[in-house]
């Protein structure tokens, strides 16, 4: 509301797992379809996505104050944003199309370091609010 010319954007999000207040696995679903919406919303609430060089804060090194888009250590500096599942209606057949994608290698390595497994998250983290 405070940004002149900005269009309204809505995102559902849910924190799935946390690691000592330093990192969180967050499920997000864009309700609107604005450019960089998920990245901008996470940065706006003070929790930029790991590896986000555009919205991750002024310094890409995380000095331990919770800001900055790098965790350091063995966690990759690549963007940790992944479309795990996408679903839509086929424009010709009108049948539902659901696509599942595994984590990219750099994120799979980060999940291993953080002790997370894909099976920890429900298929649809938002089913209770639909």
Short mmCIF file of C-alpha atoms in Angstrom, two decimals:
data_model
loop_
_atom_site.label_atom_id
_atom_site.label_comp_id
_atom_site.label_asym_id
_atom_site.label_seq_id
_atom_site.Cartn_x
_atom_site.Cartn_y
_atom_site.Cartn_z
CA UNK A 1 0.00 0.00 0.00
CA UNK A 2 2.93 2.37 0.60
CA UNK A 3 4.62 1.86 -2.80
CA UNK A 4 3.30 4.18 -5.50
CA UNK A 5 2.19 2.30 -8.62
CA UNK A 6 2.57 -1.11 -7.01
CA UNK A 7 -0.02 -3.77 -7.73
CA UNK A 8 -1.47 -5.81 -4.88
CA UNK A 9 -0.02 -9.31 -4.50
CA UNK A 10 -1.10 -12.18 -2.22
CA UNK A 11 0.96 -15.21 -1.15
CA UNK A 12 0.05 -18.09 1.16
CA UNK A 13 3.00 -19.29 3.21
CA UNK A 14 3.60 -21.82 5.95
CA UNK A 15 6.74 -22.58 7.92
CA UNK A 16 7.34 -26.32 7.72
CA UNK A 17 10.60 -26.70 9.68
CA UNK A 18 13.10 -24.43 11.43
CA UNK A 19 16.76 -24.80 12.30
CA UNK A 20 17.86 -22.90 15.39
CA UNK A 21 16.31 -19.63 14.26
CA UNK A 22 18.75 -19.42 11.34
CA UNK A 23 16.88 -21.17 8.53
CA UNK A 24 13.38 -22.33 7.74
CA UNK A 25 11.77 -24.52 5.12
CA UNK A 26 8.79 -22.51 3.94
CA UNK A 27 5.98 -23.58 1.62
CA UNK A 28 4.63 -20.74 -0.50
CA UNK A 29 1.78 -20.46 -2.95
CA UNK A 30 1.30 -17.32 -5.02
CA UNK A 31 -2.37 -16.36 -5.23
CA UNK A 32 -1.63 -13.55 -7.65
CA UNK A 33 1.10 -13.84 -10.27
CA UNK A 34 3.40 -10.88 -9.85
CA UNK A 35 7.02 -10.89 -10.98
CA UNK A 36 9.35 -12.00 -8.16
CA UNK A 37 6.36 -12.10 -5.82
CA UNK A 38 7.60 -14.89 -3.55
CA UNK A 39 11.09 -13.45 -3.28
CA UNK A 40 9.81 -9.94 -2.55
CA UNK A 41 7.31 -11.12 0.06
CA UNK A 42 9.85 -13.20 1.97
CA UNK A 43 12.33 -10.32 1.99
CA UNK A 44 9.62 -7.90 3.12
CA UNK A 45 8.85 -9.97 6.22
CA UNK A 46 12.57 -10.12 7.06
CA UNK A 47 13.26 -13.67 5.88
CA UNK A 48 14.89 -13.55 2.45
CA UNK A 49 15.30 -16.75 0.48
CA UNK A 50 18.79 -18.23 0.71
CA UNK A 51 20.86 -17.19 -2.28
CA UNK A 52 18.58 -14.34 -3.34
CA UNK A 53 20.98 -11.74 -4.68
CA UNK A 54 18.19 -9.34 -5.69
CA UNK A 55 15.99 -9.27 -2.58
CA UNK A 56 18.35 -10.78 -0.03
CA UNK A 57 19.45 -7.60 1.67
CA UNK A 58 22.27 -5.14 1.20
CA UNK A 59 24.95 -7.63 2.22
CA UNK A 60 24.97 -11.16 0.92
CA UNK A 61 26.96 -12.35 3.92
CA UNK A 62 24.76 -13.19 6.88
CA UNK A 63 26.50 -11.75 9.94
CA UNK A 64 24.22 -13.71 12.25
CA UNK A 65 21.57 -11.04 12.64
CA UNK A 66 19.00 -12.92 10.55
CA UNK A 67 19.34 -10.64 7.52
CA UNK A 68 21.24 -11.43 4.39
CA UNK A 69 20.56 -14.25 2.01
CA UNK A 70 23.53 -16.49 2.79
CA UNK A 71 23.87 -18.98 5.60
CA UNK A 72 27.55 -19.60 5.00
CA UNK A 73 29.45 -22.79 5.64
CA UNK A 74 28.61 -25.63 3.26
CA UNK A 75 25.19 -24.21 2.29
CA UNK A 76 25.19 -23.26 -1.39
CA UNK A 77 24.98 -19.59 -2.35
CA UNK A 78 22.60 -20.46 -5.21
CA UNK A 79 18.95 -19.44 -4.97
CA UNK A 80 16.98 -21.87 -2.79
CA UNK A 81 13.60 -21.44 -4.49
CA UNK A 82 11.94 -24.47 -6.05
CA UNK A 83 8.54 -25.26 -7.54
CA UNK A 84 8.00 -28.69 -5.98
CA UNK A 85 4.53 -29.16 -7.48
CA UNK A 86 2.64 -27.29 -10.15
CA UNK A 87 -0.95 -28.02 -11.06
CA UNK A 88 -3.17 -26.55 -13.74
CA UNK A 89 -5.99 -27.41 -16.08
CA UNK A 90 -4.87 -28.39 -19.57
CA UNK A 91 -6.17 -25.69 -21.93
CA UNK A 92 -7.36 -28.17 -24.59
CA UNK A 93 -8.39 -31.35 -22.76
CA UNK A 94 -9.51 -29.52 -19.58
CA UNK A 95 -7.98 -32.38 -17.58
CA UNK A 96 -5.88 -31.59 -14.50
CA UNK A 97 -2.13 -31.66 -15.04
CA UNK A 98 0.09 -32.11 -11.97
CA UNK A 99 3.87 -31.94 -12.25
CA UNK A 100 6.24 -32.89 -9.43
CA UNK A 101 9.93 -32.00 -9.55
CA UNK A 102 12.75 -33.19 -7.30
CA UNK A 103 14.94 -30.68 -5.52
CA UNK A 104 17.86 -29.36 -7.56
CA UNK A 105 21.22 -30.74 -6.44
CA UNK A 106 22.33 -27.64 -4.50
CA UNK A 107 19.08 -27.64 -2.50
CA UNK A 108 19.18 -31.40 -1.93
CA UNK A 109 22.65 -30.95 -0.43
CA UNK A 110 21.39 -28.13 1.82
CA UNK A 111 18.41 -30.25 2.95
CA UNK A 112 20.83 -33.05 3.86
CA UNK A 113 22.98 -30.67 5.92
CA UNK A 114 19.91 -29.26 7.67
CA UNK A 115 18.48 -32.73 8.34
CA UNK A 116 15.33 -32.29 6.26
CA UNK A 117 13.72 -34.92 4.05
CA UNK A 118 11.20 -34.31 1.28
CA UNK A 119 8.83 -36.73 3.00
CA UNK A 120 8.59 -34.37 6.01
CA UNK A 121 6.27 -32.03 4.10
CA UNK A 122 2.69 -32.84 3.26
CA UNK A 123 1.77 -33.00 -0.41
CA UNK A 124 -0.35 -29.85 0.04
CA UNK A 125 0.66 -27.81 3.10
CA UNK A 126 -2.38 -25.56 2.58
CA UNK A 127 -5.13 -28.18 2.30
CA UNK A 128 -6.47 -27.31 5.77
CA UNK A 129 -7.23 -23.73 4.74
CA UNK A 130 -8.77 -24.40 1.32
#
